[in-house]
Short mmCIF file of N, CA and C in Angstrom, two decimals:
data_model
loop_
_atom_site.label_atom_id
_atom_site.label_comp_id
_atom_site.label_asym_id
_atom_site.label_seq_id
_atom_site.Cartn_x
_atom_site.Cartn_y
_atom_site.Cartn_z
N UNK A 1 -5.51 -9.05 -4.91
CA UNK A 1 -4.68 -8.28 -5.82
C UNK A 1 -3.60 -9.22 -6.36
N UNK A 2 -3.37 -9.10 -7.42
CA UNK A 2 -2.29 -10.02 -7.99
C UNK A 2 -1.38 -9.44 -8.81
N UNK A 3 0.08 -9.46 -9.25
CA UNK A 3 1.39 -9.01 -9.00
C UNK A 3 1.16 -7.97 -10.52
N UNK A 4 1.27 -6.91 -10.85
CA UNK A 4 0.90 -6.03 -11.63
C UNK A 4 -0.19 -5.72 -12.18
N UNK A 5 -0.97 -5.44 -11.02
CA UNK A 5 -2.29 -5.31 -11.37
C UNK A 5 -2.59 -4.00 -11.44
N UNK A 6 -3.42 -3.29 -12.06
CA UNK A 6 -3.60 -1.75 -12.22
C UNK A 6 -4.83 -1.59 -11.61
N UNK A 7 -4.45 -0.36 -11.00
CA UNK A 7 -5.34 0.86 -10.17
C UNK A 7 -5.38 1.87 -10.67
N UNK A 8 -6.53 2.53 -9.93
CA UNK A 8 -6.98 3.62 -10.65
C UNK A 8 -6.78 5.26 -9.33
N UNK A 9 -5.80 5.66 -9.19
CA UNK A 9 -5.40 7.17 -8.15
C UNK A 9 -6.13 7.71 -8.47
N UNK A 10 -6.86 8.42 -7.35
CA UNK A 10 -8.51 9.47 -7.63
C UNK A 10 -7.93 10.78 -6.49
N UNK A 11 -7.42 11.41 -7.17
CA UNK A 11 -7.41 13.16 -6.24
C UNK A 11 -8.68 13.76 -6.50
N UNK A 12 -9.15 14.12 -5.35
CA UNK A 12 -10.40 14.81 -4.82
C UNK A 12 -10.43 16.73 -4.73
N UNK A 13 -10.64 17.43 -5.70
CA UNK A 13 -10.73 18.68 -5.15
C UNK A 13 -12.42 19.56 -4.91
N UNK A 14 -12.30 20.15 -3.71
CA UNK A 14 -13.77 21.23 -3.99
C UNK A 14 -13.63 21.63 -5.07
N UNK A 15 -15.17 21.90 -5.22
CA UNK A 15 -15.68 22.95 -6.28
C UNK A 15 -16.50 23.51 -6.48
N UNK A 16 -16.68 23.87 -5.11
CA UNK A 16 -17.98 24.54 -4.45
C UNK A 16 -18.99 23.81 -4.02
N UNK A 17 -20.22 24.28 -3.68
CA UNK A 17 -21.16 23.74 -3.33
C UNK A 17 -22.21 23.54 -3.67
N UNK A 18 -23.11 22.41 -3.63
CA UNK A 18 -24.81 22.21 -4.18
C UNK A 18 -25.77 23.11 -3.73
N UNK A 19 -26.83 23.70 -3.97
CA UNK A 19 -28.03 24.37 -3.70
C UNK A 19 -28.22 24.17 -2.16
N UNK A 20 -27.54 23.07 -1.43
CA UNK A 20 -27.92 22.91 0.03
C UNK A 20 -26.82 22.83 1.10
N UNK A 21 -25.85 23.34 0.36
CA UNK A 21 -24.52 23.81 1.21
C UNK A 21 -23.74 23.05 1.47
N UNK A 22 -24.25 21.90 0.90
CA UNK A 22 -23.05 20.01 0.47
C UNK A 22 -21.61 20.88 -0.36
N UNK A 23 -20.63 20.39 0.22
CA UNK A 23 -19.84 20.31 -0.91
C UNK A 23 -19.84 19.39 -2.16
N UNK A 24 -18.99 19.94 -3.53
CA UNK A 24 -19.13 19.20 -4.48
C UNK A 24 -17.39 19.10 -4.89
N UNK A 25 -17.69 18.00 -5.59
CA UNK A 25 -16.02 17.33 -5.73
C UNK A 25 -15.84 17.41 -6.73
N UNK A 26 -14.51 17.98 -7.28
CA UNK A 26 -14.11 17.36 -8.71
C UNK A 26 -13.21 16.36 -8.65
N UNK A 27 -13.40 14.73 -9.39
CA UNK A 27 -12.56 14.27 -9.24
C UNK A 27 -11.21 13.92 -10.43
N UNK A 28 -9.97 13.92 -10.19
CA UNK A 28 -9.31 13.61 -12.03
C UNK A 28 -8.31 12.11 -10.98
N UNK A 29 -8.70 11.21 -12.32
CA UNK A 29 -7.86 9.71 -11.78
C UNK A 29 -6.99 10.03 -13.37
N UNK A 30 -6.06 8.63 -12.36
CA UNK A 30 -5.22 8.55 -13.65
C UNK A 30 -4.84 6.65 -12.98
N UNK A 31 -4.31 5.95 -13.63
CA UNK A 31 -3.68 4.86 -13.82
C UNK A 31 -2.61 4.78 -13.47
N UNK A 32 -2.80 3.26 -12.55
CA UNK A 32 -1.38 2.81 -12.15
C UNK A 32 -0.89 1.78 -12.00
N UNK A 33 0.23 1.50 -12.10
CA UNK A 33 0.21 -0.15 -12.07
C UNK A 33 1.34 -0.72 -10.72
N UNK A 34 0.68 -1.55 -9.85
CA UNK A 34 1.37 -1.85 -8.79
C UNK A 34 2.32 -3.14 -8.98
N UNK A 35 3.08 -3.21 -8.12
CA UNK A 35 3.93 -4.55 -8.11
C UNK A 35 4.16 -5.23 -7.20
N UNK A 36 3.11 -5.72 -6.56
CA UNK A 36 3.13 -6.30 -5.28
C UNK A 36 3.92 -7.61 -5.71
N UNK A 37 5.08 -7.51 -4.92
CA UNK A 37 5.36 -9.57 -5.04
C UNK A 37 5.20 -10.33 -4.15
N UNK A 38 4.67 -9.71 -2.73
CA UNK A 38 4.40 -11.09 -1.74
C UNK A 38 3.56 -10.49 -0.54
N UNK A 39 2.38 -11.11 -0.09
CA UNK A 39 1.89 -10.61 0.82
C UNK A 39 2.51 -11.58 2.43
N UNK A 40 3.28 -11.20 3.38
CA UNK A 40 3.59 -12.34 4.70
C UNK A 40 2.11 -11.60 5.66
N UNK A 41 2.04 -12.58 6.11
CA UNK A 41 1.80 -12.22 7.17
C UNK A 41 2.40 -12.89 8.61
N UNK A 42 2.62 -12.44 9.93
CA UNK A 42 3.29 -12.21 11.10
C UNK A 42 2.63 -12.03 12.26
N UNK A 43 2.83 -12.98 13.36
CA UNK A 43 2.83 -11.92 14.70
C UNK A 43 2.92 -10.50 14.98
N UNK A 44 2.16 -9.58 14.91
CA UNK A 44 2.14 -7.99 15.11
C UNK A 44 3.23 -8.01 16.55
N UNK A 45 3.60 -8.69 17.15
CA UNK A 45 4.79 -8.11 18.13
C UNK A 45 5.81 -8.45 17.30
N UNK A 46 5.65 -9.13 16.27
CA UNK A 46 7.18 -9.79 15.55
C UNK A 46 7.63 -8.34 14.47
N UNK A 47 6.49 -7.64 14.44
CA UNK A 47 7.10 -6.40 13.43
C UNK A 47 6.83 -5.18 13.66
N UNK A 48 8.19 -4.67 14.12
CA UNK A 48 8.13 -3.35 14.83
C UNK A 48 8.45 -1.71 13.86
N UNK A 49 7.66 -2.16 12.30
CA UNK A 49 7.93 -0.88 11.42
C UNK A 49 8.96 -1.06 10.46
N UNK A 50 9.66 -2.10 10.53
CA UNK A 50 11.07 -2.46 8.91
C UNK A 50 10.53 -2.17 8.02
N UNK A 51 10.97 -1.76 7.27
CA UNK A 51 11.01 -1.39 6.05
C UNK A 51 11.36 -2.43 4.46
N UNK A 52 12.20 -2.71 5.06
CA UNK A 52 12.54 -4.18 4.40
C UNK A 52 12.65 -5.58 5.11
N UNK A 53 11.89 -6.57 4.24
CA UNK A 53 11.91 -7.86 4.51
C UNK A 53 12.71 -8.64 3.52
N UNK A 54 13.39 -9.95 4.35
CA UNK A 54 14.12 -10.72 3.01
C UNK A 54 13.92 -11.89 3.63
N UNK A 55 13.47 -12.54 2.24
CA UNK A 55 12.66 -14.23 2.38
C UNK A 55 13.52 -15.17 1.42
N UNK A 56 13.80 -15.71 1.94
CA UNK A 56 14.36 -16.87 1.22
C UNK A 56 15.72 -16.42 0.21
N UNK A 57 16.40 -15.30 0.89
CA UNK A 57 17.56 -14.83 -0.37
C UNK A 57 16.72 -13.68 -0.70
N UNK A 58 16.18 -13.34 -0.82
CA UNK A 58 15.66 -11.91 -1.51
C UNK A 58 14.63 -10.76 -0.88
N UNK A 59 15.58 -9.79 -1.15
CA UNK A 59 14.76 -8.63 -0.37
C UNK A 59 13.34 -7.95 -1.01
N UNK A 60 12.61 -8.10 -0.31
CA UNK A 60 11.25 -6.77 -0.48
C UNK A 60 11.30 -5.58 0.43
N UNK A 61 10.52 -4.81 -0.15
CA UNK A 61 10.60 -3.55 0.55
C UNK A 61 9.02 -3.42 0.97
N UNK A 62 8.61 -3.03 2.24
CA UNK A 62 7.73 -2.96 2.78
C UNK A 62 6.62 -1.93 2.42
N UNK A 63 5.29 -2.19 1.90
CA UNK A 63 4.90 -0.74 1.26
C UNK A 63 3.86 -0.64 1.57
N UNK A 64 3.06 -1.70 3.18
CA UNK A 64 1.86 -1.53 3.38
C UNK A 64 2.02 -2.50 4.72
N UNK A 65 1.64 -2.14 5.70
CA UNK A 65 1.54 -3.07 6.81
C UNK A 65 -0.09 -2.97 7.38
N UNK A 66 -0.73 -3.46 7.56
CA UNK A 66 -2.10 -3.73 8.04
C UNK A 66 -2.32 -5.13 9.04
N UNK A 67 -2.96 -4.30 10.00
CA UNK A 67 -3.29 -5.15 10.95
C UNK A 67 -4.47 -6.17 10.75
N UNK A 68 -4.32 -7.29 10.41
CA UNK A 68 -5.65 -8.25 10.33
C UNK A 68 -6.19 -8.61 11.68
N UNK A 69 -5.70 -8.61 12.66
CA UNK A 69 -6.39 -8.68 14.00
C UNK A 69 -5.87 -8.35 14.97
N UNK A 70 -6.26 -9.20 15.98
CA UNK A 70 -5.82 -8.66 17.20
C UNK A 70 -3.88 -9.21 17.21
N UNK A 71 -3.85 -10.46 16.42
CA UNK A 71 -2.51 -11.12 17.30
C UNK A 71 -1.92 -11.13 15.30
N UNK A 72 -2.43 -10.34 14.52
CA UNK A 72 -1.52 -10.77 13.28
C UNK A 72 -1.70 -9.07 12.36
N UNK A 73 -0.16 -8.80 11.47
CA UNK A 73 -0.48 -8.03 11.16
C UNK A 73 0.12 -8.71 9.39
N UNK A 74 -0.29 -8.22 8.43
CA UNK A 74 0.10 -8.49 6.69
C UNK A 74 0.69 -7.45 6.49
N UNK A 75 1.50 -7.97 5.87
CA UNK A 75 3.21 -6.93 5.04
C UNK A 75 2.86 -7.21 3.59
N UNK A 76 2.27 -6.19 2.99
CA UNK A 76 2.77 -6.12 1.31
C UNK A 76 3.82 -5.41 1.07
N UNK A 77 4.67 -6.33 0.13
CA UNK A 77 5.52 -6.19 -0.23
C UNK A 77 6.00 -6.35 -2.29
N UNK A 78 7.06 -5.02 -2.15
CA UNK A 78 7.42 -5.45 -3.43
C UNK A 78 8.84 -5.48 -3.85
N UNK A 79 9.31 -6.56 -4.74
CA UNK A 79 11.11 -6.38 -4.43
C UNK A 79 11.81 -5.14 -5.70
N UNK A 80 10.89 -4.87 -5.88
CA UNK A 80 11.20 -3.23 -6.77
C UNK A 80 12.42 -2.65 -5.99
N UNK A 81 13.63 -2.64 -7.02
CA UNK A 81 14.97 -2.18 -6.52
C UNK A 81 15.26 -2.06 -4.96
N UNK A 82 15.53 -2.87 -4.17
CA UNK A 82 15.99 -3.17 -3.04
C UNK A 82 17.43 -3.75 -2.69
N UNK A 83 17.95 -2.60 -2.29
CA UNK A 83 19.86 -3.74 -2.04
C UNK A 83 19.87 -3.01 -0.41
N UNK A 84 21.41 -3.25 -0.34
CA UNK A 84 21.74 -2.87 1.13
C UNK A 84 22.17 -1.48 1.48
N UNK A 85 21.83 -0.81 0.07
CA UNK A 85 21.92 0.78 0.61
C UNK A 85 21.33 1.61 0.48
N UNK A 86 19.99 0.88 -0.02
CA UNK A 86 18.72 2.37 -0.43
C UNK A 86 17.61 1.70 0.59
N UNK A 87 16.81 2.44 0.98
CA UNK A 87 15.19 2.14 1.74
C UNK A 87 14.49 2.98 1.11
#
């Protein structure tokens, strides 16, 4: 993924069912555009849920933590309005 890249949000609703008692989906997307500015990754004991990270002088705000294995977890991050009094 690279730093304003657009996605596509897909909400899922029933809408009854097929001839064989499957449900059927309606789906409506719409467009979006993300702003990832830095992916870290870390020691998973080194990050216990923050919300905000700050690298080098500048804050990101935490908007995805995923575990890549056993001993590391990746922080996406984006510095989309971040100071010292909003999370």
């Amino acid at each position: 993924m690279t730093p304003n890249t657009k996605i596509k949000l897909i909400a899922r609703t029933e809408a009854g069912q097929d001839q064989n008692g499957y449900p059927v989906w309606d789906e409506t997307a719409r467009e979006a555009g993300t702003k990832v500015s830095g992916v870290f990754a870390l020691f998973r004991g080194g990050y216990q849920g923050e919300e905000i990270l700050e690298h080098q002088g500048e804050r990101f705000r935490v908007v995805r933590a995923y575990p890549k294995s056993l001993t590391e977890v990746e922080l996406t991050c984006t510095s989309e309005k971040v100071d010292h009094g909003e999370v």
